[in-house]
PDB file of C-alpha atoms in Angstrom:
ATOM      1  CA  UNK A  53     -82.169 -86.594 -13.290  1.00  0.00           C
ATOM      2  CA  UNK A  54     -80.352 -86.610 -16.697  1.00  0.00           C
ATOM      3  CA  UNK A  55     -79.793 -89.148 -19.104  1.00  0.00           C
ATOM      4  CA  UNK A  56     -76.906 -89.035 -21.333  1.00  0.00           C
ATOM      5  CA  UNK A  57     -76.812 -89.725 -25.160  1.00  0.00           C
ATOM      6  CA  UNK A  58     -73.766 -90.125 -26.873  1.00  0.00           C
ATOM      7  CA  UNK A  59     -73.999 -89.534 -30.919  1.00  0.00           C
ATOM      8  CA  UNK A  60     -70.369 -90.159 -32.402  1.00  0.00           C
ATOM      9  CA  UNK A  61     -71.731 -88.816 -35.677  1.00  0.00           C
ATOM     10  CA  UNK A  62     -69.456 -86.771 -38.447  1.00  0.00           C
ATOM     11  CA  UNK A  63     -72.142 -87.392 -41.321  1.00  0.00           C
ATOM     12  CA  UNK A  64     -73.444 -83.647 -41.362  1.00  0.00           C
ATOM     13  CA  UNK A  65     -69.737 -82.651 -42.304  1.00  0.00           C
ATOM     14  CA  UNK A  66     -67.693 -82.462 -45.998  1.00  0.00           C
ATOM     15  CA  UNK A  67     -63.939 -83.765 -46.086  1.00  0.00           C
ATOM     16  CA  UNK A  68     -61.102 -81.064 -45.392  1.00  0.00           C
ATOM     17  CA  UNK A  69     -59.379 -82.742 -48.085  1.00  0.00           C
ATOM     18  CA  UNK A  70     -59.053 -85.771 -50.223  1.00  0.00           C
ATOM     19  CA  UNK A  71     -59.572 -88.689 -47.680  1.00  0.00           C
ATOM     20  CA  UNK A  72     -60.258 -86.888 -44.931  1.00  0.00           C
ATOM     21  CA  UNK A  73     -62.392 -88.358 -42.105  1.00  0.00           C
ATOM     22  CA  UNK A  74     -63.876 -85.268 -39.955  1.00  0.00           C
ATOM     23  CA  UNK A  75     -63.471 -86.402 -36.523  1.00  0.00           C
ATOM     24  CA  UNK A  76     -66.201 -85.477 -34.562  1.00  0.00           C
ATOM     25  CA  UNK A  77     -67.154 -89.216 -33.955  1.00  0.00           C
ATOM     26  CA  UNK A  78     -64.079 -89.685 -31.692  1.00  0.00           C
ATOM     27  CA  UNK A  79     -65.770 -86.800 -29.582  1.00  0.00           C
ATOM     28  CA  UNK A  80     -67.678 -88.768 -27.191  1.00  0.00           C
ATOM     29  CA  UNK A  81     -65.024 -91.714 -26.551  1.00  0.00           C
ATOM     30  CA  UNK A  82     -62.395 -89.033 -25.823  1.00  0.00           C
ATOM     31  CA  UNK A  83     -64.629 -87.275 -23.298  1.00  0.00           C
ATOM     32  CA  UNK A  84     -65.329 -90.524 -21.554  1.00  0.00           C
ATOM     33  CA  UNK A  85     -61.681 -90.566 -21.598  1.00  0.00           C
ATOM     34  CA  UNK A  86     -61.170 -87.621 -20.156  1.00  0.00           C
ATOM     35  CA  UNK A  87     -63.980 -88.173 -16.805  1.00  0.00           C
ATOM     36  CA  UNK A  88     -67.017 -87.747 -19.158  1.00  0.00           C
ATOM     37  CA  UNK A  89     -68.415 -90.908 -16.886  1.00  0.00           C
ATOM     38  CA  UNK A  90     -67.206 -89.515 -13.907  1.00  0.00           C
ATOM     39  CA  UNK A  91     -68.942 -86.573 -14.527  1.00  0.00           C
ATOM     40  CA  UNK A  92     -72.036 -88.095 -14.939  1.00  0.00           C
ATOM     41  CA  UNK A  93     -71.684 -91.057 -12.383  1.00  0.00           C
ATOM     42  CA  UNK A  94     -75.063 -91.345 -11.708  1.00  0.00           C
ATOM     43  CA  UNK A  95     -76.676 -90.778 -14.848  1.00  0.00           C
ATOM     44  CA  UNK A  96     -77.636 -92.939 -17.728  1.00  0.00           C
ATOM     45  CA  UNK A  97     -75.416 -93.460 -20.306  1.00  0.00           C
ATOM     46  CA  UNK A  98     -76.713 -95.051 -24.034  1.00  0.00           C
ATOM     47  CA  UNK A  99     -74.587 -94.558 -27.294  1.00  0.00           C
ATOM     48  CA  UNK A 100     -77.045 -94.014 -30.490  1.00  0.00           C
ATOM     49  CA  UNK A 101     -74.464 -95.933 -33.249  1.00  0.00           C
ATOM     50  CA  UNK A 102     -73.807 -93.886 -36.231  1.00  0.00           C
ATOM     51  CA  UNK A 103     -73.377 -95.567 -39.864  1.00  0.00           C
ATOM     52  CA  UNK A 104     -69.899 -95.183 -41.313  1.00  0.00           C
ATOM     53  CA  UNK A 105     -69.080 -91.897 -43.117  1.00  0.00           C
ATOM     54  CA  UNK A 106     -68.993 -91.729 -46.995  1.00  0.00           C
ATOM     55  CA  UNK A 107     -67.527 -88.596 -48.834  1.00  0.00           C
ATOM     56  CA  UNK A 108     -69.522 -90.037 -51.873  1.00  0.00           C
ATOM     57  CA  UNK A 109     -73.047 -88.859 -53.131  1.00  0.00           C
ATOM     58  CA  UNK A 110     -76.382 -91.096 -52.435  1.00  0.00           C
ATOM     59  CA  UNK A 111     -78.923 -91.673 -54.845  1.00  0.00           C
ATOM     60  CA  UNK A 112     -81.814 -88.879 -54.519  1.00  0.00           C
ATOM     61  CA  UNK A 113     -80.659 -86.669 -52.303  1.00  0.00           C
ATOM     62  CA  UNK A 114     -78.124 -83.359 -52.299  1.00  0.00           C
ATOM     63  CA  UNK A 115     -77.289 -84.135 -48.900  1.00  0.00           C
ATOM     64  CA  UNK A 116     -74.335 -85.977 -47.956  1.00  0.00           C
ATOM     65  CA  UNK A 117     -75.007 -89.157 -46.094  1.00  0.00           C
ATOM     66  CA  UNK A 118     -78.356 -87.680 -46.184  1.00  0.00           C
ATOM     67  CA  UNK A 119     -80.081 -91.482 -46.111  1.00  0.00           C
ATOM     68  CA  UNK A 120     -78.074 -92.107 -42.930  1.00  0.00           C
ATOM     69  CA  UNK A 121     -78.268 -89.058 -41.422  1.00  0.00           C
ATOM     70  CA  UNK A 122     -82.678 -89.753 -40.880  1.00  0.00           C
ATOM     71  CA  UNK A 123     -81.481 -93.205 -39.692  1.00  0.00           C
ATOM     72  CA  UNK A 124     -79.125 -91.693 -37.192  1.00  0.00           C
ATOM     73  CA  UNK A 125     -81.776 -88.840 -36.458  1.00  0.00           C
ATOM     74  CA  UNK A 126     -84.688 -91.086 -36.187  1.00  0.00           C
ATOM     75  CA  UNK A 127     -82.555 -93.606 -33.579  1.00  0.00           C
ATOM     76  CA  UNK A 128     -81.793 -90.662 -31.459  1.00  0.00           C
ATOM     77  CA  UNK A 129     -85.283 -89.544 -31.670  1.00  0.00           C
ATOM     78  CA  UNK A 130     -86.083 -92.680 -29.948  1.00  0.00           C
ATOM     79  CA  UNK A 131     -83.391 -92.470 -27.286  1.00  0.00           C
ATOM     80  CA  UNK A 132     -84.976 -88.559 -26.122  1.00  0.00           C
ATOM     81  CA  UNK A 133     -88.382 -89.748 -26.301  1.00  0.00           C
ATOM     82  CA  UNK A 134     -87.917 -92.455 -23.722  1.00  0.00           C
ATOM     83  CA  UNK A 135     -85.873 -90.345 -21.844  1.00  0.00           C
ATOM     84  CA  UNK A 136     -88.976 -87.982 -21.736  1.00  0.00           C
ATOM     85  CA  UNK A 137     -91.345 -90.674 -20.560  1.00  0.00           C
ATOM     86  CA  UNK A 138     -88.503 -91.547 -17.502  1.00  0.00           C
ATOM     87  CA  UNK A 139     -88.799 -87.797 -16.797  1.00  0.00           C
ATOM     88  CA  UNK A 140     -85.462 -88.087 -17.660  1.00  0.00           C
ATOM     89  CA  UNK A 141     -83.787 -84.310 -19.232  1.00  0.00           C
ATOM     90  CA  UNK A 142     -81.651 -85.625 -22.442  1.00  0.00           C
ATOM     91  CA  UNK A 143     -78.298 -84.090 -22.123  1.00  0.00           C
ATOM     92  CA  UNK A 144     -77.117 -85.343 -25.945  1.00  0.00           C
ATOM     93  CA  UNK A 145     -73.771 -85.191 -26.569  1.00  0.00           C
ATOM     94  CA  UNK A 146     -72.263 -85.328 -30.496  1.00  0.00           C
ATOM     95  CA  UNK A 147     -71.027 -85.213 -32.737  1.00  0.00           C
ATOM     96  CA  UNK A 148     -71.890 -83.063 -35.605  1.00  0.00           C
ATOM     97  CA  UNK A 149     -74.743 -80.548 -35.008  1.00  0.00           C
ATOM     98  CA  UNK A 150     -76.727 -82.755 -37.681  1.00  0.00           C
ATOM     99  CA  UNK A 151     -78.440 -84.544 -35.009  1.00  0.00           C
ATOM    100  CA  UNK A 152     -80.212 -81.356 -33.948  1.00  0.00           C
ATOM    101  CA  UNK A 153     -83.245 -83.028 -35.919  1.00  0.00           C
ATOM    102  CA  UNK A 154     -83.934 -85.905 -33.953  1.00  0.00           C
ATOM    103  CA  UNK A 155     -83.290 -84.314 -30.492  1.00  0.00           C
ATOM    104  CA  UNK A 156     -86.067 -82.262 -31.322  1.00  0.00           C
ATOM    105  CA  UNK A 157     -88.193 -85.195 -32.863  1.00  0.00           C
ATOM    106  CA  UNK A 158     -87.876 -87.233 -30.233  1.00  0.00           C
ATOM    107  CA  UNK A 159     -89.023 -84.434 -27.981  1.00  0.00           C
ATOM    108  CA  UNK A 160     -92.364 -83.535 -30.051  1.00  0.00           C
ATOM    109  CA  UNK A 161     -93.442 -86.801 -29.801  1.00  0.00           C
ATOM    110  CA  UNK A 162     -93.570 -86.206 -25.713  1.00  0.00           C
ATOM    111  CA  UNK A 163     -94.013 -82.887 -25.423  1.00  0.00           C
ATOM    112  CA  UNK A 164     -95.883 -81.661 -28.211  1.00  0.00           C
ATOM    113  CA  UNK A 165     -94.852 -77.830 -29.661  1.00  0.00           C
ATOM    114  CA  UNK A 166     -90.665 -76.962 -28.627  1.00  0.00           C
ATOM    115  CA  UNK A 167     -89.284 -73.614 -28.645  1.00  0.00           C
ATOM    116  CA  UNK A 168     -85.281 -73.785 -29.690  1.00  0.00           C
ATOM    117  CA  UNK A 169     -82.813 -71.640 -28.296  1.00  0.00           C
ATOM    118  CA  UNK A 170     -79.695 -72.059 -31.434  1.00  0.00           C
ATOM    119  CA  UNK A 171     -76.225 -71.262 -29.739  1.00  0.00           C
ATOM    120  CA  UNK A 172     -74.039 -71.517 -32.207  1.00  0.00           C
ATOM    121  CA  UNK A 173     -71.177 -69.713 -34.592  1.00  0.00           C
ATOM    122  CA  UNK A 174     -72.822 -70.086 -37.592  1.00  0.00           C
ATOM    123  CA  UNK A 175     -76.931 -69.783 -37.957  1.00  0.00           C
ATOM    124  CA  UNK A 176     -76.920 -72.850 -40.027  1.00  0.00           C
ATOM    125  CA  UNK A 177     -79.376 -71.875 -42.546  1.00  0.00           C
ATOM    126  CA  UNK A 178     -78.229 -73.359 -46.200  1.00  0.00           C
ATOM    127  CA  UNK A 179     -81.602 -74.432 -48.048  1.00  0.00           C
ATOM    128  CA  UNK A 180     -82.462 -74.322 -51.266  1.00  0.00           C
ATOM    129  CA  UNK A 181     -83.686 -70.858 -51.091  1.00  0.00           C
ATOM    130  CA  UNK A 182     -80.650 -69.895 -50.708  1.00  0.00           C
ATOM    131  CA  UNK A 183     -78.270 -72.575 -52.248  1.00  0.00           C
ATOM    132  CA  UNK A 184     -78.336 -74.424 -55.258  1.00  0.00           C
ATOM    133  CA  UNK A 185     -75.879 -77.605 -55.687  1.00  0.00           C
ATOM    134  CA  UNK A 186     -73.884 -77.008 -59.000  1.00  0.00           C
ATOM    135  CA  UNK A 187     -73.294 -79.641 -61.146  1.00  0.00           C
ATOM    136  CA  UNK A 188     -70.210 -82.023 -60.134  1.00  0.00           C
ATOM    137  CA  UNK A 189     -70.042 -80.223 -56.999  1.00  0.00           C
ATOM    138  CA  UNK A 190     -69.999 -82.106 -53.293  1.00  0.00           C
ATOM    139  CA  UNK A 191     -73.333 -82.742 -51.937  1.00  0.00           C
ATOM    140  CA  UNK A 192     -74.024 -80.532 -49.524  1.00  0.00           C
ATOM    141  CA  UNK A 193     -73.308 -80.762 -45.915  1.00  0.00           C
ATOM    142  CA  UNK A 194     -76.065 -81.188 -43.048  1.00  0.00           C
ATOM    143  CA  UNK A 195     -73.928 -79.443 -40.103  1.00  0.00           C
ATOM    144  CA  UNK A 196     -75.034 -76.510 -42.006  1.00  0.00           C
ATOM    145  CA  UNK A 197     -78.325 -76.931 -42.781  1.00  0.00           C
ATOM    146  CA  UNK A 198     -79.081 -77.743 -39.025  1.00  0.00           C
ATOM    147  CA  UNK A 199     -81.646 -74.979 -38.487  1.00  0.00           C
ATOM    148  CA  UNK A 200     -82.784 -74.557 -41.877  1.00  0.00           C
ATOM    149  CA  UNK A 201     -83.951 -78.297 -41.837  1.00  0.00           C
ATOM    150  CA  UNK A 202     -85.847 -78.167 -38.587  1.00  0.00           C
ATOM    151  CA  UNK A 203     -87.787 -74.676 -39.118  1.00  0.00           C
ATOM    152  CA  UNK A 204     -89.049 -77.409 -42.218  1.00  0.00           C
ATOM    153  CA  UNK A 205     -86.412 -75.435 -45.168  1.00  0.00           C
ATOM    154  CA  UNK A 206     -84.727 -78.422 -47.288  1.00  0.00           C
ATOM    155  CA  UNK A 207     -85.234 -81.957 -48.498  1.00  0.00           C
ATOM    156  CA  UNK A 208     -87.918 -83.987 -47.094  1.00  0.00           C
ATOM    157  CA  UNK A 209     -85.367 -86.438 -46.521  1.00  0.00           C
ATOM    158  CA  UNK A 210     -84.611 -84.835 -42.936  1.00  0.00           C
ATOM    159  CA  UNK A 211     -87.792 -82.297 -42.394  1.00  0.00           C
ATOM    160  CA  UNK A 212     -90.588 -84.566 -43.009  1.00  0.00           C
ATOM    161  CA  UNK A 213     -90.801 -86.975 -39.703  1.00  0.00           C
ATOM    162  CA  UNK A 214     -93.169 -89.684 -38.935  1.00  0.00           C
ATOM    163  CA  UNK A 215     -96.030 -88.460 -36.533  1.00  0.00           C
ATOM    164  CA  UNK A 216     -95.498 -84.716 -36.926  1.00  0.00           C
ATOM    165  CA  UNK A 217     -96.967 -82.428 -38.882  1.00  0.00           C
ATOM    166  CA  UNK A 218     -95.202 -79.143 -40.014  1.00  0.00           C
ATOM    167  CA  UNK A 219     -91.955 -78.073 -38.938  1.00  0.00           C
ATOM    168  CA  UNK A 220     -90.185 -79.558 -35.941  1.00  0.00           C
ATOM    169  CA  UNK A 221     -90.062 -75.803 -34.629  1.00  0.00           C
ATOM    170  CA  UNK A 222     -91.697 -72.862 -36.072  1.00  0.00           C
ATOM    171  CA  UNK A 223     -89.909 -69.610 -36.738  1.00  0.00           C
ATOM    172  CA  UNK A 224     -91.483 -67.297 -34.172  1.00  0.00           C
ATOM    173  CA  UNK A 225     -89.940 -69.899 -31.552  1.00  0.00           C
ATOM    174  CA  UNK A 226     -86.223 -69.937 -32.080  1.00  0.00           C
ATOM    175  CA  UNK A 227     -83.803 -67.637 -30.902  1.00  0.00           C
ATOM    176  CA  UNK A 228     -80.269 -68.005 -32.644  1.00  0.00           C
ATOM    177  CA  UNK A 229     -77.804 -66.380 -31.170  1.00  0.00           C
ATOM    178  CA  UNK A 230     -73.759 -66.261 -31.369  1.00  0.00           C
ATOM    179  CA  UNK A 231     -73.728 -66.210 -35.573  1.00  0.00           C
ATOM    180  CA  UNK A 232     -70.774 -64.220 -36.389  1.00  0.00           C
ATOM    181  CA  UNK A 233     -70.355 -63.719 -40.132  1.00  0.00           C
ATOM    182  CA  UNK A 234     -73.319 -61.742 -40.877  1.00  0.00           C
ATOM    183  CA  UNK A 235     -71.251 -58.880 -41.382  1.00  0.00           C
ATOM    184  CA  UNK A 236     -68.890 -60.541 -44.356  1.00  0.00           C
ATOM    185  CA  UNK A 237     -70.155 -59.747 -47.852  1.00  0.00           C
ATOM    186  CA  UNK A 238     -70.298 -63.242 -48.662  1.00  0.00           C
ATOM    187  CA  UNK A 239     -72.389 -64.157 -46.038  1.00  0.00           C
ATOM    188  CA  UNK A 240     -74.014 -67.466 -47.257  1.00  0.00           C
ATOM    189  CA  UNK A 241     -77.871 -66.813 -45.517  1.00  0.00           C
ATOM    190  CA  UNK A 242     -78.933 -63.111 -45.381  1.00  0.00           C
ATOM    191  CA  UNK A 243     -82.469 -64.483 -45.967  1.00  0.00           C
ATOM    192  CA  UNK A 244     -82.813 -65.419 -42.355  1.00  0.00           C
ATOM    193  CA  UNK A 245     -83.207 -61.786 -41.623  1.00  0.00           C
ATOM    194  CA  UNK A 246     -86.287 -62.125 -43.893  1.00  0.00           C
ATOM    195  CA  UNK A 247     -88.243 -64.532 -41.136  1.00  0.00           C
ATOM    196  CA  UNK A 248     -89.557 -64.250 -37.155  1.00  0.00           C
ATOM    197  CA  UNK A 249     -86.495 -66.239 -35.985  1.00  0.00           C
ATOM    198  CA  UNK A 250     -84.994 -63.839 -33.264  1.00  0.00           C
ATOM    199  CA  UNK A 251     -81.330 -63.676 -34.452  1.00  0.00           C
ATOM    200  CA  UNK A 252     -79.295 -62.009 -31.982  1.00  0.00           C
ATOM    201  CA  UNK A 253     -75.593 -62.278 -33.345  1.00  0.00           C
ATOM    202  CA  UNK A 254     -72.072 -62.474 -31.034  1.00  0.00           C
ATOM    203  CA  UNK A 255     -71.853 -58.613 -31.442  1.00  0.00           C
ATOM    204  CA  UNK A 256     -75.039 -57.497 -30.572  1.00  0.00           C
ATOM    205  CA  UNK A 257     -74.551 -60.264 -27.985  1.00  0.00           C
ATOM    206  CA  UNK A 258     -71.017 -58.844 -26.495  1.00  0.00           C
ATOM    207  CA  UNK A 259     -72.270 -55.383 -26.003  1.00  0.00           C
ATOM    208  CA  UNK A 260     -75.212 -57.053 -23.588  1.00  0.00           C
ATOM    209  CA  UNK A 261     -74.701 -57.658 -19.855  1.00  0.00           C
ATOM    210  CA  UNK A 262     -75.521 -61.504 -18.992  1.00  0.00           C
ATOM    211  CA  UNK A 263     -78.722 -60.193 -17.282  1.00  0.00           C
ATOM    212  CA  UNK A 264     -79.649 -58.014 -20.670  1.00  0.00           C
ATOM    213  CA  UNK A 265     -78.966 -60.872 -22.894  1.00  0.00           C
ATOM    214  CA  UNK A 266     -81.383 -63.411 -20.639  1.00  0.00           C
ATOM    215  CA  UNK A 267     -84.371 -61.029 -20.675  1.00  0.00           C
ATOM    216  CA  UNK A 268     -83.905 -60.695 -24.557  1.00  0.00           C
ATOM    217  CA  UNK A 269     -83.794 -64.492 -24.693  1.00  0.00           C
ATOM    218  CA  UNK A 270     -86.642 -65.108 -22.499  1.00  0.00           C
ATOM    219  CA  UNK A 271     -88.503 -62.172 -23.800  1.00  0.00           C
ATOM    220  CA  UNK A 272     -88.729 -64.166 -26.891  1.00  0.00           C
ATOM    221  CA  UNK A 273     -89.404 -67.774 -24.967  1.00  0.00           C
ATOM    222  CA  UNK A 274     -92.294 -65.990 -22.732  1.00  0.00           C
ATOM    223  CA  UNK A 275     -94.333 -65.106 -25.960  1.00  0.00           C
ATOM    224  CA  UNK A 276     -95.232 -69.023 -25.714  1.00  0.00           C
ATOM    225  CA  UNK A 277     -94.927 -69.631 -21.772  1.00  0.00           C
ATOM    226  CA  UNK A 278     -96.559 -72.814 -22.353  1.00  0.00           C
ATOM    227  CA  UNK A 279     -94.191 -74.533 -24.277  1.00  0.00           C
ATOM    228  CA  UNK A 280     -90.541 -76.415 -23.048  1.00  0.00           C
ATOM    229  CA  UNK A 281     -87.597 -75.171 -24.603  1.00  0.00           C
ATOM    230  CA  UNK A 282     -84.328 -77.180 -26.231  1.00  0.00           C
ATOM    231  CA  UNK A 283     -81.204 -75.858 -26.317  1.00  0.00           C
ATOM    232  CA  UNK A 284     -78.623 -76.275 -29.080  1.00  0.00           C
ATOM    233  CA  UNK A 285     -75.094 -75.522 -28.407  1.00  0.00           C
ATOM    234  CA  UNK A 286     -72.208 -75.299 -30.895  1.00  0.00           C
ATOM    235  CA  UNK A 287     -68.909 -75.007 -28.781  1.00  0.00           C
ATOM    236  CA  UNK A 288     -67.416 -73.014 -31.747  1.00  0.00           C
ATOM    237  CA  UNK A 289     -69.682 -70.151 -30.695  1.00  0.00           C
ATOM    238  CA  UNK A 290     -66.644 -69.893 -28.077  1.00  0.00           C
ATOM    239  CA  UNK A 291     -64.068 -67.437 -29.484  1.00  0.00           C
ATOM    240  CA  UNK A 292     -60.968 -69.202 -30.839  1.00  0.00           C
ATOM    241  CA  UNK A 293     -58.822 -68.062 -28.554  1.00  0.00           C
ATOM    242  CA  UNK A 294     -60.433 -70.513 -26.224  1.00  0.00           C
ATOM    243  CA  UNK A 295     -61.911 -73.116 -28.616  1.00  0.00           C
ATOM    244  CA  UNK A 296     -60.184 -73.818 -32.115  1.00  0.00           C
ATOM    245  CA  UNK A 297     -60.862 -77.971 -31.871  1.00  0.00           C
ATOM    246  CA  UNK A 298     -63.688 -77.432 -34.310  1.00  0.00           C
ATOM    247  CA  UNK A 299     -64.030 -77.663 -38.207  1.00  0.00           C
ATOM    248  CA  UNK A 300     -65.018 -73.621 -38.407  1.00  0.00           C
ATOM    249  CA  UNK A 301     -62.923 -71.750 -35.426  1.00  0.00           C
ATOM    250  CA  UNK A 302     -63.663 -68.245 -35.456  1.00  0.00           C
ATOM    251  CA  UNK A 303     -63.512 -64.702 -33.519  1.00  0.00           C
ATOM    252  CA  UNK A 304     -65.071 -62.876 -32.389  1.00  0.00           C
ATOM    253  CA  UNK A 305     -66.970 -65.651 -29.691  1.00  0.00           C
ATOM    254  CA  UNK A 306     -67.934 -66.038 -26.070  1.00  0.00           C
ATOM    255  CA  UNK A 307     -65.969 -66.018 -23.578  1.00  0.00           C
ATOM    256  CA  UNK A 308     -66.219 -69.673 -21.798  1.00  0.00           C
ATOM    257  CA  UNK A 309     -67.536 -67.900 -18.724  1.00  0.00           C
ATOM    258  CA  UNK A 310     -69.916 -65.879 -19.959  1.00  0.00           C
ATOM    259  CA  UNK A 311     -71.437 -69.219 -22.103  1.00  0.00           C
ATOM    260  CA  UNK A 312     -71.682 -71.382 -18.869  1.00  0.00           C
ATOM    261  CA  UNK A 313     -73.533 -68.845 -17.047  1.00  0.00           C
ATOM    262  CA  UNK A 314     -76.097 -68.095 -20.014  1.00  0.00           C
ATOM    263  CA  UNK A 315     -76.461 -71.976 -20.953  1.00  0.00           C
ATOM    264  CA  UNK A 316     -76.749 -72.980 -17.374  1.00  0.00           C
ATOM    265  CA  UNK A 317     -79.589 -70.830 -16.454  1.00  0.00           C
ATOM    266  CA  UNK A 318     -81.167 -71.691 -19.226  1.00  0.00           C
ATOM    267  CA  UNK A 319     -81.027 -75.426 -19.007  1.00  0.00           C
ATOM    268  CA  UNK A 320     -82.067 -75.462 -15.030  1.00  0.00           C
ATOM    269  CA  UNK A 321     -85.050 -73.688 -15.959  1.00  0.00           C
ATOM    270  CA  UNK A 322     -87.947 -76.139 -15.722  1.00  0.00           C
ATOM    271  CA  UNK A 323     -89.114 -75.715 -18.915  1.00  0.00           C
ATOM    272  CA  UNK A 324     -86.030 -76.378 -20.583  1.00  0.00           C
ATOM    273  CA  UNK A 325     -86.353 -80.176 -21.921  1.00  0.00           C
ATOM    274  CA  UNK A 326     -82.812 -80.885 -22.919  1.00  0.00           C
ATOM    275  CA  UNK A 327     -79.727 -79.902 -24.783  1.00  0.00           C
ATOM    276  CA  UNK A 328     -77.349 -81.183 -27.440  1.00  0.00           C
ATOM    277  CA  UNK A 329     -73.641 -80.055 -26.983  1.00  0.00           C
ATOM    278  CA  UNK A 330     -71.978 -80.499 -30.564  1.00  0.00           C
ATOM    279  CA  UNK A 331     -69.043 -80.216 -33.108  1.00  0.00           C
ATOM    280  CA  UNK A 332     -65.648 -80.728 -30.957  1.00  0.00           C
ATOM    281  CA  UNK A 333     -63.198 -82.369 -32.933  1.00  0.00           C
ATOM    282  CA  UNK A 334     -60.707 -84.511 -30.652  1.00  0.00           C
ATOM    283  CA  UNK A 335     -58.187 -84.724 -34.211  1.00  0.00           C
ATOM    284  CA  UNK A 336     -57.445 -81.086 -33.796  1.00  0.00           C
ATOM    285  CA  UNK A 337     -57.174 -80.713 -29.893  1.00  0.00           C
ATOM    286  CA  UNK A 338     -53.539 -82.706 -29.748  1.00  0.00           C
ATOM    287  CA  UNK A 339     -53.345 -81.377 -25.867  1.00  0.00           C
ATOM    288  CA  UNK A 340     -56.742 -82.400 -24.590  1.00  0.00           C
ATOM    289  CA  UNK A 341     -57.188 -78.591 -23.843  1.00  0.00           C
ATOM    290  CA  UNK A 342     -60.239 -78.346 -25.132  1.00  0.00           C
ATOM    291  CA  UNK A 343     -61.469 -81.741 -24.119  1.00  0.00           C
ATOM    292  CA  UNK A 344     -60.946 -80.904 -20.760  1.00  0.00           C
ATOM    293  CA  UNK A 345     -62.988 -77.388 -21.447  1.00  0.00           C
ATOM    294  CA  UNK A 346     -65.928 -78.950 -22.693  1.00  0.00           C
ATOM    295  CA  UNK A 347     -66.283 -81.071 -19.963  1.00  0.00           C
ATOM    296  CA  UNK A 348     -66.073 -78.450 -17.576  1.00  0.00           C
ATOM    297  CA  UNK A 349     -68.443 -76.386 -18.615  1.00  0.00           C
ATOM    298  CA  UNK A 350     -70.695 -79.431 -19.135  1.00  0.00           C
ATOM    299  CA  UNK A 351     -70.245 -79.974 -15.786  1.00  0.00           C
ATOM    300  CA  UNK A 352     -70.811 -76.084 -14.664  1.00  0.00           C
ATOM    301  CA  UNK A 353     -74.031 -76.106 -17.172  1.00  0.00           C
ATOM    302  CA  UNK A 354     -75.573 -79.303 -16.091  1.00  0.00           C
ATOM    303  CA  UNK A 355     -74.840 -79.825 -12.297  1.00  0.00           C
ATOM    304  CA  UNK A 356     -77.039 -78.797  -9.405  1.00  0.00           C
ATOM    305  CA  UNK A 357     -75.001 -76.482  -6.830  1.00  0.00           C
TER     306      UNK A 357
END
């Protein structure tokens, strides 16, 4: 059985524009629109509330909304952990991928050691090894710092938890596969090649079969057979052609099919322990196209056939 957590969170992301709202905190209400519930119907539902958005900087930290981002992350952390002890599987739905954090924290406190298998667009690795916040200059936004902040890179604000010691997932146990800009010259985090994080991008990805790309992944999950495995997934890993309701749409990306069938053996494999399923923005899908595309391959991912 599943339980499902609803984060409507857009802290982890910076403003477009002047008064801008991002709005990846309608995401969840406009799935349940669209049959999220019905979907689900005999599942669990809880909604973690997120505090209101601020473009504005916080005292101590280069984060924006980094103060409310650990109270969002540390709420959610709750909500997974109890799911754990139900033998529930979390199936967390956001959102910004800033919540990545407490998913994770909320499954070390059950679990003990995670393995993270990072499906998204972008690896997400802005820390201050590799980025400095200029004077005057916007904080700096979470969404991209998801995997830097729980392989422990960045302010203690949202990599130092209650309970755990170290980072929330070592380096030698994440896979991160679908970046696609590693090939730009201004490609923001070249220093990720520098650590045992198995990046895999969406080329090297493309030219693998499904069954090629599963043994790479689980080549790299069986060097700790012992451990349960999260999965994150960015839906802007999907190519643009078929997913452009998020803040970064890019090509190339997967091909809808070829995502279900990779995500959904790995999340009905029994060590996986959950997923998070993050970034749509319901402002720029005017249709429902890609509402209605993100719930079906939520339902192809998650379901039992």
């Amino acid at each position: 059985m599943k339980k499902i957590i609803l984060v409507p969170s857009n802290l982890g992301l910076n403003p477009l524009y002047k008064g801008h709202t991002p709005g990846t905190f309608r995401a969840p209400s406009v799935l349940m629109q669209y049959g999220l519930d019905k979907i689900f119907s005999h599942c669990e539902f809880v909604t973690v509330p997120c505090p209101e958005y601020s473009p504005e900087d916080e005292p101590g930290t280069d984060i924006l909304n980094g103060h409310k981002l650990r109270k969002l992350n540390l709420q959610l952390a709750d909500e997974v952990e109890a799911a754990h002890r139900r033998n529930l599987k979390p199936v967390v739905i956001g959102g910004d991928c800033a919540i990545l954090p407490g998913a994770l924290l909320g499954s070390r406190r059950n679990l003990g050691k995670l393995a993270l298998v990072h499906i998204d667009g972008h690896s997400d690795f802005r820390h201050p090894g590799n980025w400095t916040r200029e004077p005057g200059a916007q904080p700096g936004a979470a969404a991209g710092m998801d995997l830097a902040l729980v392989t422990g890179r960045g302010e203690s604000l949202l990599t130092v938890w209650p309970g755990i010691e170290g980072p929330l997932v070592q380096d030698n146990a994440v896979i991160q596969l679908g970046e696609r800009e590693s090939r730009l010259e201004d490609y923001e985090w070249p220093d990720i090649a520098d650590t045992d994080i198995l990046s895999i991008t969406v080329f090297d990805a493309l030219e693998l079969s499904d069954n090629q790309l599963m043994d790479t992944i689980y080549g790299r999950l069986n060097l700790f057979p012992e451990i349960p495995y999260w999965i994150h997934l960015d839906v802007d890993v999907l190519d643009s052609a078929e997913m452009s309701a998020v803040d970064c749409p890019g090509t190339p990306g997967f091909s809808s099919k070829k995502l279900v069938n990779l995500c959904r053996e790995l999340f009905m494999n029994m060590r996986c322990c959950g997923i998070t399923v993050t970034i749509y923005d319901p402002d720029l899908d005017h249709e429902g196209a890609a509402a209605k595309l993100v719930l079906g391959m939520l339902r192809n991912i998650t379901h039992d056939i």
